[in-house]
PDB file of C-alpha atoms in Angstrom:
ATOM      1  CA  UNK A   1      -0.064  -0.057   0.193  1.00  0.00           C
ATOM      2  CA  UNK A   2       2.775   2.033   0.599  1.00  0.00           C
ATOM      3  CA  UNK A   3       4.274   1.863  -2.224  1.00  0.00           C
ATOM      4  CA  UNK A   4       1.551   1.840  -4.439  1.00  0.00           C
ATOM      5  CA  UNK A   5      -0.290   4.990  -2.442  1.00  0.00           C
ATOM      6  CA  UNK A   6      -3.261   2.971  -3.030  1.00  0.00           C
ATOM      7  CA  UNK A   7      -5.754   2.822   0.145  1.00  0.00           C
ATOM      8  CA  UNK A   8      -6.115  -0.567  -0.171  1.00  0.00           C
ATOM      9  CA  UNK A   9      -4.806  -4.230  -1.354  1.00  0.00           C
ATOM     10  CA  UNK A  10      -6.764  -7.072  -3.003  1.00  0.00           C
ATOM     11  CA  UNK A  11      -7.385 -10.662  -1.898  1.00  0.00           C
ATOM     12  CA  UNK A  12      -8.545 -13.577  -4.058  1.00  0.00           C
ATOM     13  CA  UNK A  13     -10.634 -15.560  -2.424  1.00  0.00           C
ATOM     14  CA  UNK A  14     -12.655 -16.534  -5.424  1.00  0.00           C
ATOM     15  CA  UNK A  15     -10.617 -20.009  -5.953  1.00  0.00           C
ATOM     16  CA  UNK A  16     -12.972 -21.378  -2.635  1.00  0.00           C
ATOM     17  CA  UNK A  17     -16.117 -21.460  -4.712  1.00  0.00           C
ATOM     18  CA  UNK A  18     -19.502 -20.005  -3.838  1.00  0.00           C
ATOM     19  CA  UNK A  19     -20.488 -23.552  -1.515  1.00  0.00           C
ATOM     20  CA  UNK A  20     -17.435 -22.837   0.537  1.00  0.00           C
ATOM     21  CA  UNK A  21     -18.336 -19.235   1.317  1.00  0.00           C
ATOM     22  CA  UNK A  22     -22.156 -19.333   1.782  1.00  0.00           C
ATOM     23  CA  UNK A  23     -21.403 -22.422   4.490  1.00  0.00           C
ATOM     24  CA  UNK A  24     -18.549 -20.830   6.111  1.00  0.00           C
ATOM     25  CA  UNK A  25     -18.741 -16.825   5.721  1.00  0.00           C
ATOM     26  CA  UNK A  26     -22.332 -16.486   5.149  1.00  0.00           C
ATOM     27  CA  UNK A  27     -22.095 -13.285   7.387  1.00  0.00           C
ATOM     28  CA  UNK A  28     -19.038 -12.043   5.700  1.00  0.00           C
ATOM     29  CA  UNK A  29     -20.143 -13.095   2.179  1.00  0.00           C
ATOM     30  CA  UNK A  30     -23.855 -11.011   2.410  1.00  0.00           C
ATOM     31  CA  UNK A  31     -21.789  -7.967   3.776  1.00  0.00           C
ATOM     32  CA  UNK A  32     -19.261  -7.679   1.019  1.00  0.00           C
ATOM     33  CA  UNK A  33     -22.080  -8.281  -1.260  1.00  0.00           C
ATOM     34  CA  UNK A  34     -24.304  -5.526   0.286  1.00  0.00           C
ATOM     35  CA  UNK A  35     -21.309  -3.187  -0.580  1.00  0.00           C
ATOM     36  CA  UNK A  36     -21.364  -4.500  -4.615  1.00  0.00           C
ATOM     37  CA  UNK A  37     -18.629  -6.738  -3.753  1.00  0.00           C
ATOM     38  CA  UNK A  38     -19.064 -11.055  -4.272  1.00  0.00           C
ATOM     39  CA  UNK A  39     -16.443 -12.640  -2.860  1.00  0.00           C
ATOM     40  CA  UNK A  40     -17.526 -15.278  -5.328  1.00  0.00           C
ATOM     41  CA  UNK A  41     -16.596 -13.668  -8.308  1.00  0.00           C
ATOM     42  CA  UNK A  42     -14.290 -10.556  -7.693  1.00  0.00           C
ATOM     43  CA  UNK A  43     -11.328  -9.620  -6.220  1.00  0.00           C
ATOM     44  CA  UNK A  44     -11.529  -8.012  -2.304  1.00  0.00           C
ATOM     45  CA  UNK A  45     -10.060  -4.902  -1.103  1.00  0.00           C
ATOM     46  CA  UNK A  46      -8.768  -5.082   2.375  1.00  0.00           C
ATOM     47  CA  UNK A  47      -7.007  -2.656   4.604  1.00  0.00           C
ATOM     48  CA  UNK A  48      -5.499  -2.500   8.096  1.00  0.00           C
ATOM     49  CA  UNK A  49      -8.149  -1.529  10.482  1.00  0.00           C
ATOM     50  CA  UNK A  50      -8.028  -1.276  14.604  1.00  0.00           C
ATOM     51  CA  UNK A  51      -9.464  -4.879  15.778  1.00  0.00           C
ATOM     52  CA  UNK A  52      -8.550  -4.164  19.446  1.00  0.00           C
ATOM     53  CA  UNK A  53      -7.325  -2.137  21.875  1.00  0.00           C
ATOM     54  CA  UNK A  54      -4.730  -3.467  24.446  1.00  0.00           C
ATOM     55  CA  UNK A  55      -4.476  -1.057  26.483  1.00  0.00           C
ATOM     56  CA  UNK A  56      -7.256   0.968  28.717  1.00  0.00           C
ATOM     57  CA  UNK A  57      -8.120   2.163  31.723  1.00  0.00           C
ATOM     58  CA  UNK A  58      -6.001   0.526  34.845  1.00  0.00           C
ATOM     59  CA  UNK A  59      -7.702  -1.713  37.129  1.00  0.00           C
ATOM     60  CA  UNK A  60      -6.645  -4.265  39.488  1.00  0.00           C
ATOM     61  CA  UNK A  61      -7.832  -7.858  39.724  1.00  0.00           C
ATOM     62  CA  UNK A  62     -10.922  -7.100  40.683  1.00  0.00           C
ATOM     63  CA  UNK A  63     -12.040  -4.515  38.376  1.00  0.00           C
ATOM     64  CA  UNK A  64     -11.167  -1.468  40.389  1.00  0.00           C
ATOM     65  CA  UNK A  65      -9.977   1.886  38.840  1.00  0.00           C
ATOM     66  CA  UNK A  66      -8.273   3.969  40.778  1.00  0.00           C
ATOM     67  CA  UNK A  67     -11.816   6.106  41.123  1.00  0.00           C
ATOM     68  CA  UNK A  68     -13.644   5.074  43.582  1.00  0.00           C
ATOM     69  CA  UNK A  69     -16.901   3.566  42.560  1.00  0.00           C
ATOM     70  CA  UNK A  70     -16.061   2.807  39.043  1.00  0.00           C
ATOM     71  CA  UNK A  71     -15.408  -0.314  37.590  1.00  0.00           C
ATOM     72  CA  UNK A  72     -14.137  -1.628  34.164  1.00  0.00           C
ATOM     73  CA  UNK A  73     -13.746  -4.646  32.224  1.00  0.00           C
ATOM     74  CA  UNK A  74     -13.552  -6.170  29.127  1.00  0.00           C
ATOM     75  CA  UNK A  75     -11.694  -3.994  25.749  1.00  0.00           C
ATOM     76  CA  UNK A  76     -12.308  -0.682  27.802  1.00  0.00           C
ATOM     77  CA  UNK A  77      -9.775  -2.020  30.665  1.00  0.00           C
ATOM     78  CA  UNK A  78      -6.314  -2.856  30.887  1.00  0.00           C
ATOM     79  CA  UNK A  79      -6.289  -5.659  33.861  1.00  0.00           C
ATOM     80  CA  UNK A  80      -2.180  -7.023  32.813  1.00  0.00           C
ATOM     81  CA  UNK A  81      -3.814 -10.274  31.213  1.00  0.00           C
ATOM     82  CA  UNK A  82      -2.800  -9.534  27.773  1.00  0.00           C
ATOM     83  CA  UNK A  83       0.850  -8.379  27.669  1.00  0.00           C
ATOM     84  CA  UNK A  84       2.043  -6.499  24.498  1.00  0.00           C
ATOM     85  CA  UNK A  85      -0.465  -8.219  21.894  1.00  0.00           C
ATOM     86  CA  UNK A  86      -3.527 -10.389  22.573  1.00  0.00           C
ATOM     87  CA  UNK A  87      -3.957 -13.975  21.675  1.00  0.00           C
ATOM     88  CA  UNK A  88      -7.238 -14.442  19.752  1.00  0.00           C
ATOM     89  CA  UNK A  89     -10.263 -15.093  21.797  1.00  0.00           C
ATOM     90  CA  UNK A  90      -8.548 -14.242  25.095  1.00  0.00           C
ATOM     91  CA  UNK A  91     -10.743 -11.182  25.546  1.00  0.00           C
ATOM     92  CA  UNK A  92     -13.690 -13.377  25.315  1.00  0.00           C
ATOM     93  CA  UNK A  93     -12.276 -15.031  28.663  1.00  0.00           C
ATOM     94  CA  UNK A  94     -11.337 -11.596  30.284  1.00  0.00           C
ATOM     95  CA  UNK A  95     -14.941 -10.405  29.795  1.00  0.00           C
ATOM     96  CA  UNK A  96     -16.264 -13.594  31.437  1.00  0.00           C
ATOM     97  CA  UNK A  97     -13.430 -13.715  34.492  1.00  0.00           C
ATOM     98  CA  UNK A  98     -13.539  -9.586  35.008  1.00  0.00           C
ATOM     99  CA  UNK A  99     -17.343  -9.254  35.166  1.00  0.00           C
ATOM    100  CA  UNK A 100     -17.746 -11.997  37.335  1.00  0.00           C
ATOM    101  CA  UNK A 101     -15.345 -10.522  40.162  1.00  0.00           C
ATOM    102  CA  UNK A 102     -16.467  -7.027  39.568  1.00  0.00           C
ATOM    103  CA  UNK A 103     -20.092  -8.360  40.100  1.00  0.00           C
ATOM    104  CA  UNK A 104     -19.101 -10.330  43.518  1.00  0.00           C
ATOM    105  CA  UNK A 105     -17.569  -7.348  44.787  1.00  0.00           C
ATOM    106  CA  UNK A 106     -20.230  -4.560  44.077  1.00  0.00           C
ATOM    107  CA  UNK A 107     -22.809  -5.295  46.872  1.00  0.00           C
ATOM    108  CA  UNK A 108     -19.810  -4.426  49.180  1.00  0.00           C
ATOM    109  CA  UNK A 109     -18.829  -1.552  47.382  1.00  0.00           C
ATOM    110  CA  UNK A 110     -21.624  -0.221  45.430  1.00  0.00           C
ATOM    111  CA  UNK A 111     -22.244   3.066  46.606  1.00  0.00           C
ATOM    112  CA  UNK A 112     -25.762   4.321  47.000  1.00  0.00           C
ATOM    113  CA  UNK A 113     -27.716   4.920  43.984  1.00  0.00           C
ATOM    114  CA  UNK A 114     -28.377   8.989  43.144  1.00  0.00           C
ATOM    115  CA  UNK A 115     -30.415  10.674  40.460  1.00  0.00           C
ATOM    116  CA  UNK A 116     -27.777  12.040  38.133  1.00  0.00           C
ATOM    117  CA  UNK A 117     -28.470  15.281  36.787  1.00  0.00           C
ATOM    118  CA  UNK A 118     -28.443  16.442  32.969  1.00  0.00           C
ATOM    119  CA  UNK A 119     -24.790  17.256  31.844  1.00  0.00           C
ATOM    120  CA  UNK A 120     -25.313  19.669  28.567  1.00  0.00           C
ATOM    121  CA  UNK A 121     -21.311  20.798  29.085  1.00  0.00           C
ATOM    122  CA  UNK A 122     -19.345  21.527  25.849  1.00  0.00           C
ATOM    123  CA  UNK A 123     -15.903  22.428  26.886  1.00  0.00           C
ATOM    124  CA  UNK A 124     -13.564  19.999  25.979  1.00  0.00           C
ATOM    125  CA  UNK A 125     -15.404  18.759  23.336  1.00  0.00           C
ATOM    126  CA  UNK A 126     -14.488  18.229  19.802  1.00  0.00           C
ATOM    127  CA  UNK A 127     -16.600  18.802  16.421  1.00  0.00           C
ATOM    128  CA  UNK A 128     -17.770  15.318  15.253  1.00  0.00           C
ATOM    129  CA  UNK A 129     -16.474  16.172  11.714  1.00  0.00           C
ATOM    130  CA  UNK A 130     -12.564  15.749  13.362  1.00  0.00           C
ATOM    131  CA  UNK A 131     -13.399  12.528  12.809  1.00  0.00           C
ATOM    132  CA  UNK A 132     -12.262  11.124   9.465  1.00  0.00           C
ATOM    133  CA  UNK A 133      -9.466  13.520   9.714  1.00  0.00           C
ATOM    134  CA  UNK A 134      -8.144  11.983  12.978  1.00  0.00           C
ATOM    135  CA  UNK A 135      -8.544   7.607  11.739  1.00  0.00           C
ATOM    136  CA  UNK A 136      -6.775   9.059   8.244  1.00  0.00           C
ATOM    137  CA  UNK A 137      -3.795  10.319  10.182  1.00  0.00           C
ATOM    138  CA  UNK A 138      -4.192   7.582  13.226  1.00  0.00           C
ATOM    139  CA  UNK A 139      -4.097   4.709  10.197  1.00  0.00           C
ATOM    140  CA  UNK A 140      -1.451   6.349   8.500  1.00  0.00           C
ATOM    141  CA  UNK A 141       1.028   7.411  10.997  1.00  0.00           C
ATOM    142  CA  UNK A 142      -0.009   4.972  14.128  1.00  0.00           C
ATOM    143  CA  UNK A 143      -0.935   2.038  12.452  1.00  0.00           C
ATOM    144  CA  UNK A 144       1.074  -0.828  11.715  1.00  0.00           C
ATOM    145  CA  UNK A 145       3.935   0.859  11.021  1.00  0.00           C
ATOM    146  CA  UNK A 146       5.474   3.574  13.483  1.00  0.00           C
ATOM    147  CA  UNK A 147       8.159   5.745  13.458  1.00  0.00           C
ATOM    148  CA  UNK A 148       9.820   9.034  15.232  1.00  0.00           C
ATOM    149  CA  UNK A 149       8.685  11.469  11.995  1.00  0.00           C
ATOM    150  CA  UNK A 150       5.520   9.482  11.672  1.00  0.00           C
ATOM    151  CA  UNK A 151       4.440   9.840  14.811  1.00  0.00           C
ATOM    152  CA  UNK A 152       5.451  13.822  15.504  1.00  0.00           C
ATOM    153  CA  UNK A 153       3.375  14.555  12.500  1.00  0.00           C
ATOM    154  CA  UNK A 154       0.505  12.573  13.941  1.00  0.00           C
ATOM    155  CA  UNK A 155       0.841  14.949  17.234  1.00  0.00           C
ATOM    156  CA  UNK A 156       0.669  18.059  15.212  1.00  0.00           C
ATOM    157  CA  UNK A 157      -2.445  16.841  13.592  1.00  0.00           C
ATOM    158  CA  UNK A 158      -4.150  15.855  16.754  1.00  0.00           C
ATOM    159  CA  UNK A 159      -3.319  19.094  18.261  1.00  0.00           C
ATOM    160  CA  UNK A 160      -4.672  20.686  15.670  1.00  0.00           C
ATOM    161  CA  UNK A 161      -7.986  18.971  15.835  1.00  0.00           C
ATOM    162  CA  UNK A 162      -8.610  19.368  19.528  1.00  0.00           C
ATOM    163  CA  UNK A 163      -8.515  22.922  18.873  1.00  0.00           C
ATOM    164  CA  UNK A 164     -11.573  22.165  16.648  1.00  0.00           C
ATOM    165  CA  UNK A 165     -14.800  23.348  19.864  1.00  0.00           C
ATOM    166  CA  UNK A 166     -18.027  21.501  18.936  1.00  0.00           C
ATOM    167  CA  UNK A 167     -20.968  24.360  18.958  1.00  0.00           C
ATOM    168  CA  UNK A 168     -23.307  21.651  20.234  1.00  0.00           C
ATOM    169  CA  UNK A 169     -23.228  18.542  22.422  1.00  0.00           C
ATOM    170  CA  UNK A 170     -24.224  15.624  19.998  1.00  0.00           C
ATOM    171  CA  UNK A 171     -23.119  11.707  20.201  1.00  0.00           C
ATOM    172  CA  UNK A 172     -20.834  12.561  17.342  1.00  0.00           C
ATOM    173  CA  UNK A 173     -18.671  15.539  19.323  1.00  0.00           C
ATOM    174  CA  UNK A 174     -18.551  12.921  22.240  1.00  0.00           C
ATOM    175  CA  UNK A 175     -17.231   9.858  19.690  1.00  0.00           C
ATOM    176  CA  UNK A 176     -14.808  12.280  18.154  1.00  0.00           C
ATOM    177  CA  UNK A 177     -13.724  13.614  21.559  1.00  0.00           C
ATOM    178  CA  UNK A 178     -13.349  10.054  23.112  1.00  0.00           C
ATOM    179  CA  UNK A 179     -11.281   8.935  19.799  1.00  0.00           C
ATOM    180  CA  UNK A 180      -9.290  12.051  19.956  1.00  0.00           C
ATOM    181  CA  UNK A 181      -8.529  11.385  24.045  1.00  0.00           C
ATOM    182  CA  UNK A 182      -7.225   7.954  23.440  1.00  0.00           C
ATOM    183  CA  UNK A 183      -5.315   8.746  20.644  1.00  0.00           C
ATOM    184  CA  UNK A 184      -3.392  11.595  21.897  1.00  0.00           C
ATOM    185  CA  UNK A 185      -2.387   9.049  24.773  1.00  0.00           C
ATOM    186  CA  UNK A 186      -1.882   5.899  22.333  1.00  0.00           C
ATOM    187  CA  UNK A 187       0.729   8.113  20.055  1.00  0.00           C
ATOM    188  CA  UNK A 188       2.106   9.930  23.209  1.00  0.00           C
ATOM    189  CA  UNK A 189       3.094   6.329  24.456  1.00  0.00           C
ATOM    190  CA  UNK A 190       4.422   5.143  20.925  1.00  0.00           C
ATOM    191  CA  UNK A 191       6.265   7.862  20.397  1.00  0.00           C
ATOM    192  CA  UNK A 192       8.023   6.850  23.938  1.00  0.00           C
ATOM    193  CA  UNK A 193       8.158   3.548  23.726  1.00  0.00           C
ATOM    194  CA  UNK A 194      11.530   3.230  21.237  1.00  0.00           C
ATOM    195  CA  UNK A 195      11.335  -0.140  20.651  1.00  0.00           C
ATOM    196  CA  UNK A 196       9.610  -2.961  18.899  1.00  0.00           C
ATOM    197  CA  UNK A 197       7.163  -5.117  21.043  1.00  0.00           C
ATOM    198  CA  UNK A 198       3.754  -7.277  20.179  1.00  0.00           C
ATOM    199  CA  UNK A 199       1.902  -5.249  18.097  1.00  0.00           C
ATOM    200  CA  UNK A 200       3.507  -1.752  18.618  1.00  0.00           C
ATOM    201  CA  UNK A 201       6.248  -1.878  15.745  1.00  0.00           C
ATOM    202  CA  UNK A 202       8.832   0.903  15.157  1.00  0.00           C
ATOM    203  CA  UNK A 203      10.242   1.043  12.203  1.00  0.00           C
ATOM    204  CA  UNK A 204      13.263   3.182  13.734  1.00  0.00           C
ATOM    205  CA  UNK A 205      13.590   0.481  16.707  1.00  0.00           C
ATOM    206  CA  UNK A 206      13.038  -2.739  15.073  1.00  0.00           C
ATOM    207  CA  UNK A 207      14.130  -4.984  18.247  1.00  0.00           C
ATOM    208  CA  UNK A 208      12.548  -5.489  21.626  1.00  0.00           C
ATOM    209  CA  UNK A 209      14.785  -4.171  24.771  1.00  0.00           C
ATOM    210  CA  UNK A 210      13.992  -5.353  27.680  1.00  0.00           C
ATOM    211  CA  UNK A 211      16.678  -3.380  29.460  1.00  0.00           C
ATOM    212  CA  UNK A 212      14.803  -0.309  29.040  1.00  0.00           C
ATOM    213  CA  UNK A 213      11.449  -1.273  28.035  1.00  0.00           C
ATOM    214  CA  UNK A 214      10.381  -3.895  29.709  1.00  0.00           C
ATOM    215  CA  UNK A 215       6.806  -3.044  31.285  1.00  0.00           C
ATOM    216  CA  UNK A 216       3.861  -0.214  30.633  1.00  0.00           C
ATOM    217  CA  UNK A 217       3.138   2.943  30.070  1.00  0.00           C
ATOM    218  CA  UNK A 218       0.878   4.789  32.332  1.00  0.00           C
ATOM    219  CA  UNK A 219      -1.178   8.211  31.133  1.00  0.00           C
ATOM    220  CA  UNK A 220      -2.771  10.153  32.780  1.00  0.00           C
ATOM    221  CA  UNK A 221      -4.854  13.402  31.448  1.00  0.00           C
ATOM    222  CA  UNK A 222      -5.846  16.161  33.906  1.00  0.00           C
ATOM    223  CA  UNK A 223      -7.300  19.171  32.994  1.00  0.00           C
ATOM    224  CA  UNK A 224      -5.932  19.267  29.604  1.00  0.00           C
ATOM    225  CA  UNK A 225      -2.373  18.093  30.998  1.00  0.00           C
ATOM    226  CA  UNK A 226      -0.957  14.595  29.726  1.00  0.00           C
ATOM    227  CA  UNK A 227       1.393  13.143  32.434  1.00  0.00           C
ATOM    228  CA  UNK A 228       2.944   9.578  30.848  1.00  0.00           C
ATOM    229  CA  UNK A 229       4.781   7.893  32.971  1.00  0.00           C
ATOM    230  CA  UNK A 230       6.862   4.660  32.585  1.00  0.00           C
ATOM    231  CA  UNK A 231       5.869   1.391  34.803  1.00  0.00           C
ATOM    232  CA  UNK A 232       8.800  -1.609  34.846  1.00  0.00           C
ATOM    233  CA  UNK A 233       6.889  -4.490  34.825  1.00  0.00           C
ATOM    234  CA  UNK A 234       7.872  -7.281  37.540  1.00  0.00           C
ATOM    235  CA  UNK A 235      10.760  -9.720  36.756  1.00  0.00           C
ATOM    236  CA  UNK A 236       9.837 -12.989  35.171  1.00  0.00           C
ATOM    237  CA  UNK A 237      11.064 -16.009  33.309  1.00  0.00           C
ATOM    238  CA  UNK A 238       9.291 -15.431  30.057  1.00  0.00           C
ATOM    239  CA  UNK A 239       9.271 -11.464  29.888  1.00  0.00           C
ATOM    240  CA  UNK A 240       6.926  -9.327  28.260  1.00  0.00           C
ATOM    241  CA  UNK A 241       6.199 -10.531  24.485  1.00  0.00           C
TER     242      UNK A 241
END
């Protein structure tokens, strides 16, 4: 894709035949056809996409965050069970285990119910129409391959997008703001991690460096200020892959 400048590559699955597609991948087949592409007879345009967030809100082994009363589980949480790259289907196990653990401690820890008030604040929200540029920037600069120049370019764009204040409160502005918040944290941590580890691939630092980077980055955002600290992992026989 980088060599050709195209937004996708072509996947040829025509040799599988109609019967195989209809039996094994009926949902994918129907989705592709809804977009005017028939995998049985045509090439399929494919491109990398974000499938899972390996980081998230830091929790303990009972799903607690450092904010009393707030619990997190599943993809939103960083429980520490995945390491630098999630194994397939482990997210399902994580959700089952930590959801149950949270449910077990809630009766004793959950505060009394209070009716929430309406929140119509716009301070800090960015306009929903920044989403496309944000996605394009993260895909091209903070995606599969990362480097210091690309991450620096991403930082400039993210700072610019943060200045596009929302004029109204709606779902699009909240989603764009959340995406921008996570993108900024991810880009900052990726720039500091000068090594390749798991799904984090630095073209300018292609080797894993346990001596300096075996651990996690904790990102804290408070009143617009971002603080990133490195937390070394406890020594183990296998290390962090």
